[in-house]
């Protein structure tokens, strides 16, 4: 069958079906011309971030956060469209771009394996992030320039993360809870992520049944790591923290997800999807073990 935007309800379900309602073999995408994006940074403490949160979200542009719980630092990265921006590249820009695309993917893994002391790792990681921020302030670029060239040797690019989304209105409180969670976890287990956590603002999106921002604008929280020892155990407790804080996971970007997390986050939408699956795939030919565990 062919589904178009005229069948909005069906399209909404198919966009997040992961092949469980049938195999999608052809997709038509809408594209837009590339527009230069200007990037600026602002470094805040957790307290200042909470105080200025209203002005941060009301200002124009897309938001990306770089979060350092142990340094009490949140770097707010704002991206705004700027069709008139100059795309000339200075020498420092060329160096920075090379670092972003080729060096940084391996950096967290290298630091984690060479520097055993968590304090030394934190200093090195903070220094790298500071250098990159300083060289990119006010730079205009195309979005695809953030794409990274991964090395042929997989071990040189070990970088992984896990994503949850939280309602925008409660995000400063969630972030304060995350800072406290990370410090308490480190005190008990002597583990901390060796890559700076990320976060993005998501505008409300009802175009997909399992959209992380289906109910309203959200901010993500993305602990990151090179996959070192202790990461998997950390995620088990982090997922419980995120679920209790009202977070919404994703099926393809949230690691160590459990059925109870899915049921709490998606509620009636999950029941609707189960009913559709029973009608379209009564013999469970398309259901794999991963979704059988999460969706029931």
Short mmCIF file of C-alpha atoms in Angstrom, two decimals:
data_model
loop_
_atom_site.label_atom_id
_atom_site.label_comp_id
_atom_site.label_asym_id
_atom_site.label_seq_id
_atom_site.Cartn_x
_atom_site.Cartn_y
_atom_site.Cartn_z
CA UNK A 1 0.00 0.00 0.00
CA UNK A 2 1.02 3.63 -0.51
CA UNK A 3 0.63 6.11 2.33
CA UNK A 4 0.80 9.88 1.81
CA UNK A 5 0.39 12.91 4.06
CA UNK A 6 -3.33 12.83 3.26
CA UNK A 7 -3.54 9.82 5.60
CA UNK A 8 -2.00 11.69 8.52
CA UNK A 9 -2.99 9.27 11.27
CA UNK A 10 -1.61 6.29 9.37
CA UNK A 11 1.53 8.19 8.41
CA UNK A 12 2.07 9.12 12.05
CA UNK A 13 2.05 5.45 13.02
CA UNK A 14 4.21 4.25 10.14
CA UNK A 15 6.90 6.85 10.84
CA UNK A 16 7.61 5.15 14.17
CA UNK A 17 6.73 1.55 13.34
CA UNK A 18 10.33 0.25 13.00
CA UNK A 19 9.07 -2.24 10.42
CA UNK A 20 6.66 -3.85 12.89
CA UNK A 21 3.60 -3.00 10.75
CA UNK A 22 5.16 -3.96 7.43
CA UNK A 23 8.33 -3.50 5.43
CA UNK A 24 8.82 0.03 4.07
CA UNK A 25 10.55 -0.31 0.70
CA UNK A 26 10.22 3.19 -0.77
CA UNK A 27 10.26 6.63 0.85
CA UNK A 28 9.81 10.10 -0.64
CA UNK A 29 11.48 12.89 1.34
CA UNK A 30 10.94 16.63 1.25
CA UNK A 31 14.21 18.56 1.04
CA UNK A 32 15.09 22.20 1.67
CA UNK A 33 17.93 24.36 0.32
CA UNK A 34 20.94 24.59 2.60
CA UNK A 35 21.11 27.78 4.65
CA UNK A 36 24.20 28.94 6.58
CA UNK A 37 23.89 28.59 10.34
CA UNK A 38 25.58 30.94 12.79
CA UNK A 39 26.81 29.37 16.01
CA UNK A 40 27.41 31.15 19.32
CA UNK A 41 28.18 29.90 22.80
CA UNK A 42 27.41 31.00 26.35
CA UNK A 43 28.92 29.25 29.39
CA UNK A 44 26.75 29.22 32.54
CA UNK A 45 26.68 27.61 35.94
CA UNK A 46 23.72 25.42 36.86
CA UNK A 47 22.28 28.23 38.99
CA UNK A 48 22.66 30.82 36.23
CA UNK A 49 21.15 28.43 33.70
CA UNK A 50 18.05 28.05 35.84
CA UNK A 51 17.79 31.81 36.42
CA UNK A 52 18.12 32.64 32.72
CA UNK A 53 16.18 29.67 31.37
CA UNK A 54 13.19 31.76 30.30
CA UNK A 55 15.28 34.10 28.18
CA UNK A 56 17.31 31.20 26.78
CA UNK A 57 14.29 29.38 25.37
CA UNK A 58 12.52 32.54 24.21
CA UNK A 59 15.43 33.76 22.10
CA UNK A 60 15.45 32.67 18.42
CA UNK A 61 17.47 29.74 17.17
CA UNK A 62 18.06 26.05 17.86
CA UNK A 63 19.67 25.02 21.13
CA UNK A 64 22.31 22.44 21.93
CA UNK A 65 23.78 22.06 25.43
CA UNK A 66 27.14 20.67 26.53
CA UNK A 67 26.83 19.59 30.16
CA UNK A 68 29.61 19.04 32.73
CA UNK A 69 28.03 18.02 36.07
CA UNK A 70 31.34 17.82 37.96
CA UNK A 71 32.51 21.25 36.76
CA UNK A 72 29.11 22.92 37.29
CA UNK A 73 29.18 24.16 33.71
CA UNK A 74 26.51 24.22 31.00
CA UNK A 75 27.56 25.52 27.61
CA UNK A 76 24.58 26.83 25.65
CA UNK A 77 25.16 26.51 21.92
CA UNK A 78 22.73 28.57 19.85
CA UNK A 79 22.33 28.02 16.12
CA UNK A 80 20.48 30.63 14.05
CA UNK A 81 19.81 30.74 10.33
CA UNK A 82 21.79 33.49 8.61
CA UNK A 83 21.44 33.61 4.83
CA UNK A 84 23.71 36.64 4.59
CA UNK A 85 26.53 35.11 6.65
CA UNK A 86 30.02 34.97 5.22
CA UNK A 87 31.32 31.43 4.84
CA UNK A 88 34.97 32.40 4.60
CA UNK A 89 37.20 30.12 6.64
CA UNK A 90 40.04 31.39 8.80
CA UNK A 91 43.07 29.30 9.67
CA UNK A 92 41.77 28.57 13.17
CA UNK A 93 38.46 27.44 11.67
CA UNK A 94 40.23 24.91 9.42
CA UNK A 95 42.11 23.53 12.41
CA UNK A 96 38.94 23.34 14.48
CA UNK A 97 36.97 21.63 11.74
CA UNK A 98 39.67 19.02 11.33
CA UNK A 99 39.64 18.37 15.07
CA UNK A 100 35.84 18.06 15.16
CA UNK A 101 35.68 15.68 12.21
CA UNK A 102 38.77 13.54 12.72
CA UNK A 103 40.27 13.88 16.21
CA UNK A 104 37.32 14.28 18.57
CA UNK A 105 35.66 10.91 17.72
CA UNK A 106 38.72 9.14 19.13
CA UNK A 107 39.46 11.57 21.94
CA UNK A 108 37.15 10.22 24.64
CA UNK A 109 38.32 6.68 24.05
CA UNK A 110 41.98 7.70 24.16
CA UNK A 111 41.59 9.73 27.35
CA UNK A 112 39.66 6.91 29.01
CA UNK A 113 42.36 4.34 28.24
CA UNK A 114 45.47 6.45 28.88
CA UNK A 115 44.48 8.55 31.89
CA UNK A 116 43.32 6.27 34.66
CA UNK A 117 42.58 8.98 37.22
CA UNK A 118 39.07 10.45 36.74
CA UNK A 119 40.33 13.91 37.74
CA UNK A 120 42.94 13.95 34.96
CA UNK A 121 40.36 12.78 32.44
CA UNK A 122 37.99 15.56 33.46
CA UNK A 123 40.69 18.22 33.10
CA UNK A 124 41.65 17.00 29.63
CA UNK A 125 38.07 16.75 28.43
CA UNK A 126 37.16 20.18 29.77
CA UNK A 127 40.22 21.68 28.11
CA UNK A 128 39.34 20.16 24.74
CA UNK A 129 35.76 21.42 24.94
CA UNK A 130 36.93 24.92 25.93
CA UNK A 131 39.35 25.07 23.00
CA UNK A 132 36.68 24.02 20.53
CA UNK A 133 34.18 26.57 21.88
CA UNK A 134 36.70 29.37 21.68
CA UNK A 135 37.61 28.65 18.06
CA UNK A 136 33.98 28.44 16.87
CA UNK A 137 32.30 31.47 18.48
CA UNK A 138 30.37 33.44 15.86
CA UNK A 139 31.26 31.06 13.04
CA UNK A 140 28.75 30.45 10.23
CA UNK A 141 28.59 27.05 8.56
CA UNK A 142 26.33 24.60 6.80
CA UNK A 143 24.75 21.89 8.95
CA UNK A 144 26.46 19.05 7.10
CA UNK A 145 29.85 20.40 8.17
CA UNK A 146 29.22 18.91 11.59
CA UNK A 147 29.38 15.43 10.06
CA UNK A 148 32.46 13.54 11.17
CA UNK A 149 34.79 11.24 9.27
CA UNK A 150 35.05 8.04 11.26
CA UNK A 151 38.34 6.08 11.12
CA UNK A 152 38.56 2.66 9.53
CA UNK A 153 39.69 1.16 12.84
CA UNK A 154 36.53 1.05 14.96
CA UNK A 155 38.44 1.07 18.27
CA UNK A 156 39.69 4.59 17.52
CA UNK A 157 36.17 6.01 17.44
CA UNK A 158 34.42 4.45 20.42
CA UNK A 159 31.72 6.94 21.31
CA UNK A 160 28.26 6.12 22.56
CA UNK A 161 25.41 7.86 24.33
CA UNK A 162 21.91 7.31 25.66
CA UNK A 163 19.01 9.73 25.16
CA UNK A 164 15.95 10.72 27.19
CA UNK A 165 13.69 13.75 26.62
CA UNK A 166 12.05 15.83 29.37
CA UNK A 167 9.31 18.50 29.32
CA UNK A 168 10.79 21.91 28.68
CA UNK A 169 9.09 23.58 31.66
CA UNK A 170 10.70 21.23 34.20
CA UNK A 171 14.12 20.92 32.55
CA UNK A 172 16.14 23.14 34.95
CA UNK A 173 14.88 20.98 37.84
CA UNK A 174 15.70 17.80 35.92
CA UNK A 175 19.18 19.09 35.15
CA UNK A 176 19.79 19.89 38.82
CA UNK A 177 18.68 16.36 39.63
CA UNK A 178 21.06 14.96 37.02
CA UNK A 179 24.00 16.88 38.50
CA UNK A 180 23.17 15.47 41.93
CA UNK A 181 22.64 11.97 40.51
CA UNK A 182 26.05 11.94 38.77
CA UNK A 183 27.87 13.08 41.90
CA UNK A 184 26.06 10.59 44.14
CA UNK A 185 26.69 7.77 41.68
CA UNK A 186 30.39 8.60 41.52
CA UNK A 187 30.64 8.72 45.31
CA UNK A 188 29.11 5.25 45.60
CA UNK A 189 30.51 3.49 42.53
CA UNK A 190 33.58 5.59 41.60
CA UNK A 191 32.33 5.92 38.03
CA UNK A 192 31.71 9.02 35.93
CA UNK A 193 31.18 9.40 32.17
CA UNK A 194 34.42 10.35 30.42
CA UNK A 195 32.75 12.39 27.66
CA UNK A 196 30.80 15.62 28.16
CA UNK A 197 27.02 15.02 28.20
CA UNK A 198 24.92 16.59 25.44
CA UNK A 199 21.37 17.88 25.17
CA UNK A 200 19.13 19.36 22.48
CA UNK A 201 15.89 21.31 22.46
CA UNK A 202 13.04 19.57 20.62
CA UNK A 203 9.99 21.48 19.46
CA UNK A 204 6.65 19.68 19.69
CA UNK A 205 6.34 17.04 16.99
CA UNK A 206 3.17 14.98 16.50
CA UNK A 207 4.29 13.63 13.16
CA UNK A 208 5.28 10.32 14.73
CA UNK A 209 3.33 8.23 17.26
CA UNK A 210 6.41 7.61 19.39
CA UNK A 211 7.91 11.07 18.98
CA UNK A 212 9.90 12.07 22.05
CA UNK A 213 8.25 15.51 21.92
CA UNK A 214 4.72 14.36 21.09
CA UNK A 215 3.15 16.04 24.13
CA UNK A 216 5.03 19.35 23.89
CA UNK A 217 8.48 20.99 23.60
CA UNK A 218 11.23 18.99 25.26
CA UNK A 219 14.91 19.02 26.13
CA UNK A 220 16.98 15.88 25.84
CA UNK A 221 19.63 14.62 28.22
CA UNK A 222 22.36 12.50 26.67
CA UNK A 223 25.06 11.00 28.89
CA UNK A 224 28.01 10.09 26.67
CA UNK A 225 30.90 7.70 27.00
CA UNK A 226 33.62 5.83 25.16
CA UNK A 227 31.98 2.65 26.42
CA UNK A 228 34.49 2.10 29.21
CA UNK A 229 33.95 -0.28 32.13
CA UNK A 230 31.07 0.86 34.32
CA UNK A 231 29.07 2.55 31.53
CA UNK A 232 26.46 -0.20 31.21
CA UNK A 233 25.83 -0.31 34.96
CA UNK A 234 25.58 3.49 35.08
CA UNK A 235 22.83 3.44 32.45
CA UNK A 236 20.68 1.05 34.47
CA UNK A 237 20.45 3.54 37.33
CA UNK A 238 20.29 6.55 35.00
CA UNK A 239 17.26 5.07 33.21
CA UNK A 240 15.43 4.71 36.50
CA UNK A 241 16.30 8.31 37.37
CA UNK A 242 15.11 9.55 33.96
CA UNK A 243 11.86 7.60 34.11
CA UNK A 244 11.04 8.85 37.61
CA UNK A 245 11.74 12.40 36.41
CA UNK A 246 9.05 12.09 33.74
CA UNK A 247 11.38 11.40 30.83
CA UNK A 248 10.54 9.93 27.43
CA UNK A 249 12.99 7.47 25.84
CA UNK A 250 13.46 6.45 22.22
CA UNK A 251 13.55 2.91 20.91
CA UNK A 252 16.72 3.36 18.88
CA UNK A 253 18.77 5.85 20.95
CA UNK A 254 18.09 4.86 24.55
CA UNK A 255 20.27 2.06 25.84
CA UNK A 256 19.27 -0.56 28.44
CA UNK A 257 15.59 0.37 28.13
CA UNK A 258 13.06 -1.65 30.15
CA UNK A 259 9.34 -2.43 29.50
CA UNK A 260 8.22 -0.44 32.54
CA UNK A 261 10.01 2.66 31.21
CA UNK A 262 8.22 2.31 27.87
CA UNK A 263 4.80 1.77 29.43
CA UNK A 264 5.13 4.81 31.70
CA UNK A 265 6.39 7.12 28.97
CA UNK A 266 4.01 6.24 26.14
CA UNK A 267 0.86 5.09 27.93
CA UNK A 268 -2.17 5.12 25.63
CA UNK A 269 -0.01 5.52 22.52
CA UNK A 270 1.62 2.20 23.33
CA UNK A 271 -1.77 0.51 23.73
CA UNK A 272 -2.87 1.92 20.36
CA UNK A 273 0.24 0.59 18.65
CA UNK A 274 -0.24 -2.86 20.20
CA UNK A 275 -3.80 -2.98 18.89
CA UNK A 276 -2.67 -2.01 15.38
CA UNK A 277 0.00 -4.70 15.48
CA UNK A 278 -2.51 -7.36 16.47
CA UNK A 279 -4.64 -6.46 13.46
CA UNK A 280 -1.87 -6.12 10.89
CA UNK A 281 0.48 -8.88 12.08
CA UNK A 282 -1.56 -11.45 14.05
CA UNK A 283 1.11 -14.14 13.58
CA UNK A 284 3.94 -11.86 14.79
CA UNK A 285 5.99 -12.47 11.65
CA UNK A 286 7.52 -9.01 11.89
CA UNK A 287 8.10 -8.88 15.65
CA UNK A 288 11.70 -9.35 16.77
CA UNK A 289 12.96 -10.23 20.24
CA UNK A 290 13.92 -6.63 21.10
CA UNK A 291 10.44 -5.21 20.54
CA UNK A 292 8.74 -8.33 21.90
CA UNK A 293 10.48 -7.58 25.20
CA UNK A 294 9.74 -3.84 25.25
CA UNK A 295 6.24 -3.75 23.78
CA UNK A 296 4.84 -7.04 25.04
#
